[in-house]
PDB file of C-alpha atoms in Angstrom:
ATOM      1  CA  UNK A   1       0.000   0.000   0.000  1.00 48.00           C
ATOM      2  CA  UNK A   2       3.473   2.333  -0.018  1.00 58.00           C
ATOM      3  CA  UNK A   3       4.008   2.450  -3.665  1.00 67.00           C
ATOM      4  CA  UNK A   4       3.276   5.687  -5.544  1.00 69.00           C
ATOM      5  CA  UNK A   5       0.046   4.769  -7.099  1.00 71.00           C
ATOM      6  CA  UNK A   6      -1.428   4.200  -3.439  1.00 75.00           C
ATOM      7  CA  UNK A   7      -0.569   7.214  -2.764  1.00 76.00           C
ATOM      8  CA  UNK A   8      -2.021   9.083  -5.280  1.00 82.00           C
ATOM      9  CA  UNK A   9      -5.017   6.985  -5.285  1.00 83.00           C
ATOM     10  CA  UNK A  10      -5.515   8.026  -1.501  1.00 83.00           C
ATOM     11  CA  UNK A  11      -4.486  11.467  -2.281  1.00 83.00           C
ATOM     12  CA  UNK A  12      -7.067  11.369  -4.825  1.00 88.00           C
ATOM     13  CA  UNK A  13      -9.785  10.635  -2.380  1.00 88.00           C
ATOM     14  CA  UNK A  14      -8.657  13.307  -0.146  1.00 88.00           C
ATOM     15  CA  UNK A  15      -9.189  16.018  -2.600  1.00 90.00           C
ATOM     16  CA  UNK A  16     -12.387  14.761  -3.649  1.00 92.00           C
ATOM     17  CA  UNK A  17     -14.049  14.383  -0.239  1.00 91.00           C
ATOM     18  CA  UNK A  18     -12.431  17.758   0.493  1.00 92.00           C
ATOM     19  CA  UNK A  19     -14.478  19.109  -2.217  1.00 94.00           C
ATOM     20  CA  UNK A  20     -17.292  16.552  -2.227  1.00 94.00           C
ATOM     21  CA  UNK A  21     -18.099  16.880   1.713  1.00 94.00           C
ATOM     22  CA  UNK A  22     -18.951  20.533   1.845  1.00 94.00           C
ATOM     23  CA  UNK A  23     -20.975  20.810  -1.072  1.00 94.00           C
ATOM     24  CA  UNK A  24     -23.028  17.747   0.085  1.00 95.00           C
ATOM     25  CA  UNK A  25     -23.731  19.836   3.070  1.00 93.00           C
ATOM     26  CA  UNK A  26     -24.626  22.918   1.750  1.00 91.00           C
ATOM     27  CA  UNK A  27     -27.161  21.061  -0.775  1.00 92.00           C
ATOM     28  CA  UNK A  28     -28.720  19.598   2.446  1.00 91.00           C
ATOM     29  CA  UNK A  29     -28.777  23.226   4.256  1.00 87.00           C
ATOM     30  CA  UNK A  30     -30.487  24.286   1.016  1.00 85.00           C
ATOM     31  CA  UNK A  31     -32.798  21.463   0.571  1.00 88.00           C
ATOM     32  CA  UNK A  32     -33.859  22.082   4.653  1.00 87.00           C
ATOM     33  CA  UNK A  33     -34.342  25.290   4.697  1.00 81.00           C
ATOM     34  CA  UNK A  34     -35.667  25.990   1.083  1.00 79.00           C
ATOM     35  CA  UNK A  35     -38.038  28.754   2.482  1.00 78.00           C
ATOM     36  CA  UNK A  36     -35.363  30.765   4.151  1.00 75.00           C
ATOM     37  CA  UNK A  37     -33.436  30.545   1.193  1.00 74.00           C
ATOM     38  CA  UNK A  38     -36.244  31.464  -1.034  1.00 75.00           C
ATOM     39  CA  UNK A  39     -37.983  34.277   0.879  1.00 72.00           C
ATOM     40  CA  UNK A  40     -34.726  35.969   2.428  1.00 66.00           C
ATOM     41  CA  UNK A  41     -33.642  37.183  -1.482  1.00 65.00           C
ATOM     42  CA  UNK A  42     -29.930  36.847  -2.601  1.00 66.00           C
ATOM     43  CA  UNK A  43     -28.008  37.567   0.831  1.00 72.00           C
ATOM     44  CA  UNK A  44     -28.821  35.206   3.414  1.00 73.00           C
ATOM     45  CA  UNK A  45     -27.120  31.901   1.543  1.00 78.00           C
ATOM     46  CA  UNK A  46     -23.372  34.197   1.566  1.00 84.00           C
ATOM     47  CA  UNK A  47     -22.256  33.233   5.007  1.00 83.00           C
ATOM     48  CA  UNK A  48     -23.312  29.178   4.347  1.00 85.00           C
ATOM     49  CA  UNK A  49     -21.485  29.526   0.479  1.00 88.00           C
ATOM     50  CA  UNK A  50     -18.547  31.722   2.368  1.00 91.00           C
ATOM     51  CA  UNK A  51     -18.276  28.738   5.219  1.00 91.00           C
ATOM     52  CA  UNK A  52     -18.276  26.169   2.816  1.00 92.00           C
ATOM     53  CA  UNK A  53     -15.422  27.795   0.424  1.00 94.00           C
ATOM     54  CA  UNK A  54     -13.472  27.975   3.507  1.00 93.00           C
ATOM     55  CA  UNK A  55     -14.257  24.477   4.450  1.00 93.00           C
ATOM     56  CA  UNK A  56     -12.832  22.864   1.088  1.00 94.00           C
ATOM     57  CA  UNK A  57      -9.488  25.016   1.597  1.00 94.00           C
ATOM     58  CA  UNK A  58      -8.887  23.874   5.119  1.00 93.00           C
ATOM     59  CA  UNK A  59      -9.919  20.325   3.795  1.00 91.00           C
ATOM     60  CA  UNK A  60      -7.514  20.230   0.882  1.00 92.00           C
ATOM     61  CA  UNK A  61      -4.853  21.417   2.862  1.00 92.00           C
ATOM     62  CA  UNK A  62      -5.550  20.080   5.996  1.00 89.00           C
ATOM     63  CA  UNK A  63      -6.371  16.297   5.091  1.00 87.00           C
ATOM     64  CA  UNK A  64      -3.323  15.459   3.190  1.00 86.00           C
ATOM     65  CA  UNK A  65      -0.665  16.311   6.219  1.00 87.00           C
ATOM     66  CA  UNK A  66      -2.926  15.141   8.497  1.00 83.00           C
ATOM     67  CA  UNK A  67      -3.319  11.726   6.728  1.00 81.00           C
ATOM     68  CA  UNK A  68       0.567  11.206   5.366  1.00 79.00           C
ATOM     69  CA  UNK A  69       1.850  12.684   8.328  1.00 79.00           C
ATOM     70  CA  UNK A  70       3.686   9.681   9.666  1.00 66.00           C
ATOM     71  CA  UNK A  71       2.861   7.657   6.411  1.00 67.00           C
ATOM     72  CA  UNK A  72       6.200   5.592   6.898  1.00 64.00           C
ATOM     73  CA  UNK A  73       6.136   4.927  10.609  1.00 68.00           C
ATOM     74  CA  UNK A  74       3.412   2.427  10.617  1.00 65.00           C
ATOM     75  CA  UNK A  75       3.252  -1.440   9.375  1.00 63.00           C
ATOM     76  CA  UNK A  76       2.137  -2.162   6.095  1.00 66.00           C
ATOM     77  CA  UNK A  77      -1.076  -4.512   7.637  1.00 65.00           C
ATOM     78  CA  UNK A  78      -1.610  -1.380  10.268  1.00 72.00           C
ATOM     79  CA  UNK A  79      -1.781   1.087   7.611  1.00 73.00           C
ATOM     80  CA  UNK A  80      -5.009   0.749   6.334  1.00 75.00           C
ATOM     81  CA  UNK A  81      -6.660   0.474   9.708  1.00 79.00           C
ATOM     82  CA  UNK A  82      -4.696   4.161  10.599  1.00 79.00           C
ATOM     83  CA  UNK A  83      -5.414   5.700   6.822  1.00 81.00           C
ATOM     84  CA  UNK A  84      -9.332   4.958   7.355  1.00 83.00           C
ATOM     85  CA  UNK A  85      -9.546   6.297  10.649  1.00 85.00           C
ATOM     86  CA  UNK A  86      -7.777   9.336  10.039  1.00 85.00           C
ATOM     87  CA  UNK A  87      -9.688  10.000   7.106  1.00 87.00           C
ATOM     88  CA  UNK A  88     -13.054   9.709   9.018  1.00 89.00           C
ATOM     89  CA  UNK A  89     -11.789  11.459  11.866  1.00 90.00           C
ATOM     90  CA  UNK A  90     -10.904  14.280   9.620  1.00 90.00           C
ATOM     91  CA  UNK A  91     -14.046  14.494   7.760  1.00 91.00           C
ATOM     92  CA  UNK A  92     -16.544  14.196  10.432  1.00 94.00           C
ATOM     93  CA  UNK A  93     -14.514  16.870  12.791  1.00 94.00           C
ATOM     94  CA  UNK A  94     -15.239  19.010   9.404  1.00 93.00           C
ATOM     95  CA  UNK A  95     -19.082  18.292   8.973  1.00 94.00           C
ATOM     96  CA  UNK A  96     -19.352  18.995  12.850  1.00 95.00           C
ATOM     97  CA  UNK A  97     -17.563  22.507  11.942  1.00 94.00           C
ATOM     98  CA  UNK A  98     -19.144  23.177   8.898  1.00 92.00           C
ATOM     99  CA  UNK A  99     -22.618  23.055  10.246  1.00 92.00           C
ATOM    100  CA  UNK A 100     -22.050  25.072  13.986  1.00 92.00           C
ATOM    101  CA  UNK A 101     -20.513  27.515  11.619  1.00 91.00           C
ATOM    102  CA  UNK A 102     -23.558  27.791   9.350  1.00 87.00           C
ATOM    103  CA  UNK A 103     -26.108  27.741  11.913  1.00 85.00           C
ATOM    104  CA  UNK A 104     -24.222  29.955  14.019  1.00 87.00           C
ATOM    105  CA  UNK A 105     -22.931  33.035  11.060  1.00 83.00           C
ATOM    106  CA  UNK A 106     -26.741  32.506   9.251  1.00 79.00           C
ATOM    107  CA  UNK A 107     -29.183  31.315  11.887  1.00 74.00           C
ATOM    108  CA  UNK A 108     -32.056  29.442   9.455  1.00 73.00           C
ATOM    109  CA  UNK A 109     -34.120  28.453  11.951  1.00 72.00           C
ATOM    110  CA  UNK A 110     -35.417  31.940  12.828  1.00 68.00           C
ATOM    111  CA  UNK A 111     -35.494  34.010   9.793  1.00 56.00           C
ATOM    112  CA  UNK A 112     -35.881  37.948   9.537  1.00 59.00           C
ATOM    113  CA  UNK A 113     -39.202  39.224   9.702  1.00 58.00           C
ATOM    114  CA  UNK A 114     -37.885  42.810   8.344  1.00 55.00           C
ATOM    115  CA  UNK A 115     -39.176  42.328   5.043  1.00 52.00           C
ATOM    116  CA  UNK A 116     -35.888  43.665   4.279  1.00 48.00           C
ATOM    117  CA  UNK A 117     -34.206  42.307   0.803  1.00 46.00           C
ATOM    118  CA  UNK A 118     -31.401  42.191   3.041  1.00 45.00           C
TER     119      UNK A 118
END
């Protein structure tokens, strides 16, 4: 599981939950809470779009040293018991994140009653 391919192959994955993870999420905040979306105009989905651009940086950069940090150090049947719980460690500490952050910068569950575009 050392050889270059593997590692690319992993690193592969990485990138593409990076990306794949936040999106997901902000489709399901849009899907919940289609009314706040749809009645509040244009500027109440910023903060969730802003928090999940800034959730696929930390993820692309993030993952990948977390994950290969110590990459040689453990035993080839070891490895892919570490790799997969890294990984999932990684990416549910970043769903947890993503979605305080959301709820907590755009609060959905008790829209403005200002009639405001804003």
């Amino acid at each position: 599981m050392r050889n270059k391919g593997s590692i690319f192959g992993i690193g592969t994955l990485l990138l593409l939950l990076s990306i794949g993870i936040p999106v997901l999420i902000q489709f399901i905040f849009i899907l919940t809470f289609a009314d706040y979306y749809k009645n509040g105009g244009f500027l109440p989905g910023l903060g969730h779009y802003f928090i999940c651009v800034l959730m696929i940086i930390i993820n692309m950069i993030a993952a990948p040293i977390i994950v290969f940090s110590n990459f040689s150090k453990h035993k080839k049947g070891d490895l892919g018991n570490v790799l997969l719980t890294r990984i999932t460690t990684i990416f549910v500490v970043s769903v947890v994140v993503q979605i305080v952050l959301c709820i907590w910068i755009e609060n959905p569950f008790s829209p403005s009653t200002t009639g405001l575009f804003l």
